[in-house]
Each structure stands twice: as C-alpha cells, then as structure tokens.
Amino acid sequence: MSYEVTATKKRPQNFDSMVGQEFVVSTLKNSIKNGRIAHAYLFSGPRGVGKTTAARILAKALNCEKGPTDNPCGECDNCKAITKGNSLDVIEIDGASNTGVNDVRIIKEEVMFPPSSSSYKIYIIDEVHMLSQSAFNALLKTIEEPPSYVVFIFATTELQKVPATIRSRCQQFNFHLINADVIASQLEKAANDLNVKFEKSALNWIAKEATGSMRDAYTLFDQVVSFSDGNITMSGIKDKLGLTGQDKLNSMVLSILDNKVSNAISDLRELLAFGESIEQIIKDFIEYFRTLLLLSQGITSENILGISPSEFPEKIKTAFTVEQLEAALELLFELYRNIKYSIDPVYEFEFILSRLSHLKYLASNTSIITRLESLKTNIDKMPFTDSKKADIPDKLEPELPHIENQLKIQHQESKKPFEIAKNLFSGVEVEI
Ligand SMILES: [Zn+2]
C-alpha cells in the first residue's frame, strides 16, 4: 500500500469527526435536518482549519443516497465517489487558477444540466476571493436565480476580498483556529494509530507550532515521525530540527541573571559553532521569555506554554517581574524584526544579551514615582538635627543607590522622575 500522509488519512468523513468547529458543524447539521438547504454557502477562515473538508462533507450530506442527511453513510456510490473526488455532480474548482469570466461562463452553461445521478449539482469553489471582478459579476446572476438542484459552496481565507453582493447572497460560516489542546489530542490518536510512542510534551510542541491549523500539525507530525524511529521525543525534535536545548537556554539566562554576560556570549558562540542559525536562537529566546511571562501571570497549562514549567529553574521563574519580562520581549521582538537590515545579527544579539543583564534594574516610571513620593514623605517627617544637614535614617540609605540606578536606566524614556527627584531634594541639602 502506498504511503498516505496523515492529513489525508485523518481527513474527517462526516460532521461528527470534525474537530474544533463545533458551532459550524451543529448549525450545518441542524439546517440539513430541518430541510433548510441554501443555494450558496460561504466558508471563511484561516488555512488548514477544515473549510474544504466541511464542504465535501456537506456535499455528501446532500447527495448521499440516504440523504439529504446530517450523517452521510459513506458507503453508497455517491458518498464513495465524493470521497474519491470523482463524483460527476460535485465539481471542485480552484478559484486561484480559474479566475476569469470565461471560467464562470462555463459554470453558467453547465448548471443548466441537472445532476446525473444525485439530488444536487454542487460546485465547491476554493479561494473564491481570487476571482476577477467580472467573474464575480457573472457568478452573481447565477447565484441569484439558480436552478433548484444547484448548490454553491465557496471557501475563502480572505473574506474581505469577497464582494458584499456575493456575501449577502450566501449563508456564511466563520471557521476558527483550532485550540492547541484539541490539536494535541488528535495527534495523540494519530500516533496511537501508527503504533508510535511519544512524549506528551513533544506532541504539545507540534500542536503549538501549528498555530491553529490541523493540516500544518499533521504535516509537521509526519516529518517528526519520519526521523523519530518509533518514539517521538522532545530531545529528538530539538536535535533534528535544530532547536536550542532548554538546558542551554537555562544556562544562558542564569548567566545573564548573575551579570556574567561573557558566559552567555560563549554559550551563544558554542551554539553557532554547532550549526544553529542566529534567527532560530533569537526565536528560541523569544519563546523562552514568552513562557516566563505566561508563568508569571499564573498560566501553567502545558498546552498553552508548549513546555512543562518544571523545565525552568526555580531561580529563573521567580527572578523577573511581569514588567521586566515584557521589556525583555520588546527587545527581542525588535531585534528579530531588524535582523535582516543588520550588519551582523550576531553582534546585535550579543548587545541584547548585555542589555538583558540589566533587566532586574528595570522599573516603570510609575513605580519609580511611587518610590520617590514615599521617600519624600519620609524625608519630610525626618527630624533635622541641623538646618543644613538631614539626619537620614538607616532604613532609607539602602534605598537611595537603587533609585539612582533606576533613574539612570529610565532617563531616556521620561524626565518626570528626574523632575520629582529635583523637587524632592531642592529644599534639603543632604549628605548621602
Ligand atoms: Zn451515502
């Protein structure tokens, strides 16, 4: 038997096996059950989430010998022909390569002939937004007064490019991105079907990489299966796909935290010497700080994080505030956007590593102002032993170098803390 990719093998053949589009599925099923069959449907949504699959299932539901039914049998000649893609009454057209008015003219002529062996003659037009304006105009007349046996199912990833005149004549369904945990559980079934062992974290990683597309998830899954030798592991994926290992990332961030930038830079050099690309290392860093940000906001679900929280040392998990992590991500996102214009992305990343080592001194203007205000109140309350010299209580002294440090870091963003500091110390001459 020839090799069949998982996306094809696992393509749902009826509404009940479709995942992640519950609203669309239940509405379609109900309208078929109640005999409310529209002459034109418009399925919109991101790629790889099931629009064409739903169109084919709807075609089967309408043309099944036991139909119209919300649960096509999959066994009759009509169902089988649609599954194989050779039904004479279900015509699939790729809007991207049949964009002209002549293509639509052919459809207009064809629709005059009734279906050969089914109840309906169904046109599935994928990427319908690619049709030209004149093609849309020609199509419009057919949709307005179609023969009773004709059903159009349009699919598009770019709803806004479909003219309003067409949209308003269709029953519209919006397909959504599929949740990573739904994708992961489908991958688990696929792995079990193949008798392949797996680490859950590895499947979660694939699900997260697929960013909501079931088709992309299956494609990546097939790639991972092909090199996994019957056992899908996270370390295998990292090895083969050139991802930076979590240990290396932990070690680099610990170095940054201890202000040992030189250690982080030698780790970076090691990764580059090992053949990893600087783009991938920056992406891994973004991923790393994103996970820390989500953890600091109380999110611990492995499905959302894509990694187990236990993979991070306790010291790192508690080292940064939300604000500091946001600042780190800002630096990294900006770096990633700019690398293509850089004279040397590696130099830029070294520079960012150095900046990240100051992260723990970063504070928002608001928190600096609050600290200064409370310092001012405390100084106002202080007993002065001499009109020229303030007696600064011991508890305030450790506070001052810290505030000074924060001011240095913040000074480019706002002058406000400086102004407050100036006011604060203007009336008092203190010896610090
Ligand atoms: Zn059937």
Short mmCIF file of C-alpha atoms and ligand atoms in Angstrom, two decimals, residues 64-66 72-76 79, ligand 1:
data_model
loop_
_atom_site.label_atom_id
_atom_site.label_comp_id
_atom_site.label_asym_id
_atom_site.label_seq_id
_atom_site.Cartn_x
_atom_site.Cartn_y
_atom_site.Cartn_z
CA CYS A 64 -25.91 10.60 -0.06
CA GLU A 65 -28.39 8.05 -1.38
CA LYS A 66 -29.95 8.11 2.08
CA PRO A 72 -23.95 10.71 5.33
CA CYS A 73 -23.44 6.92 5.15
CA GLY A 74 -20.01 6.97 3.47
CA GLU A 75 -20.94 3.59 1.89
CA CYS A 76 -23.24 4.38 -1.05
CA CYS A 79 -20.64 9.06 -0.92
ZN ZN B 1 -24.14 7.71 1.32
#
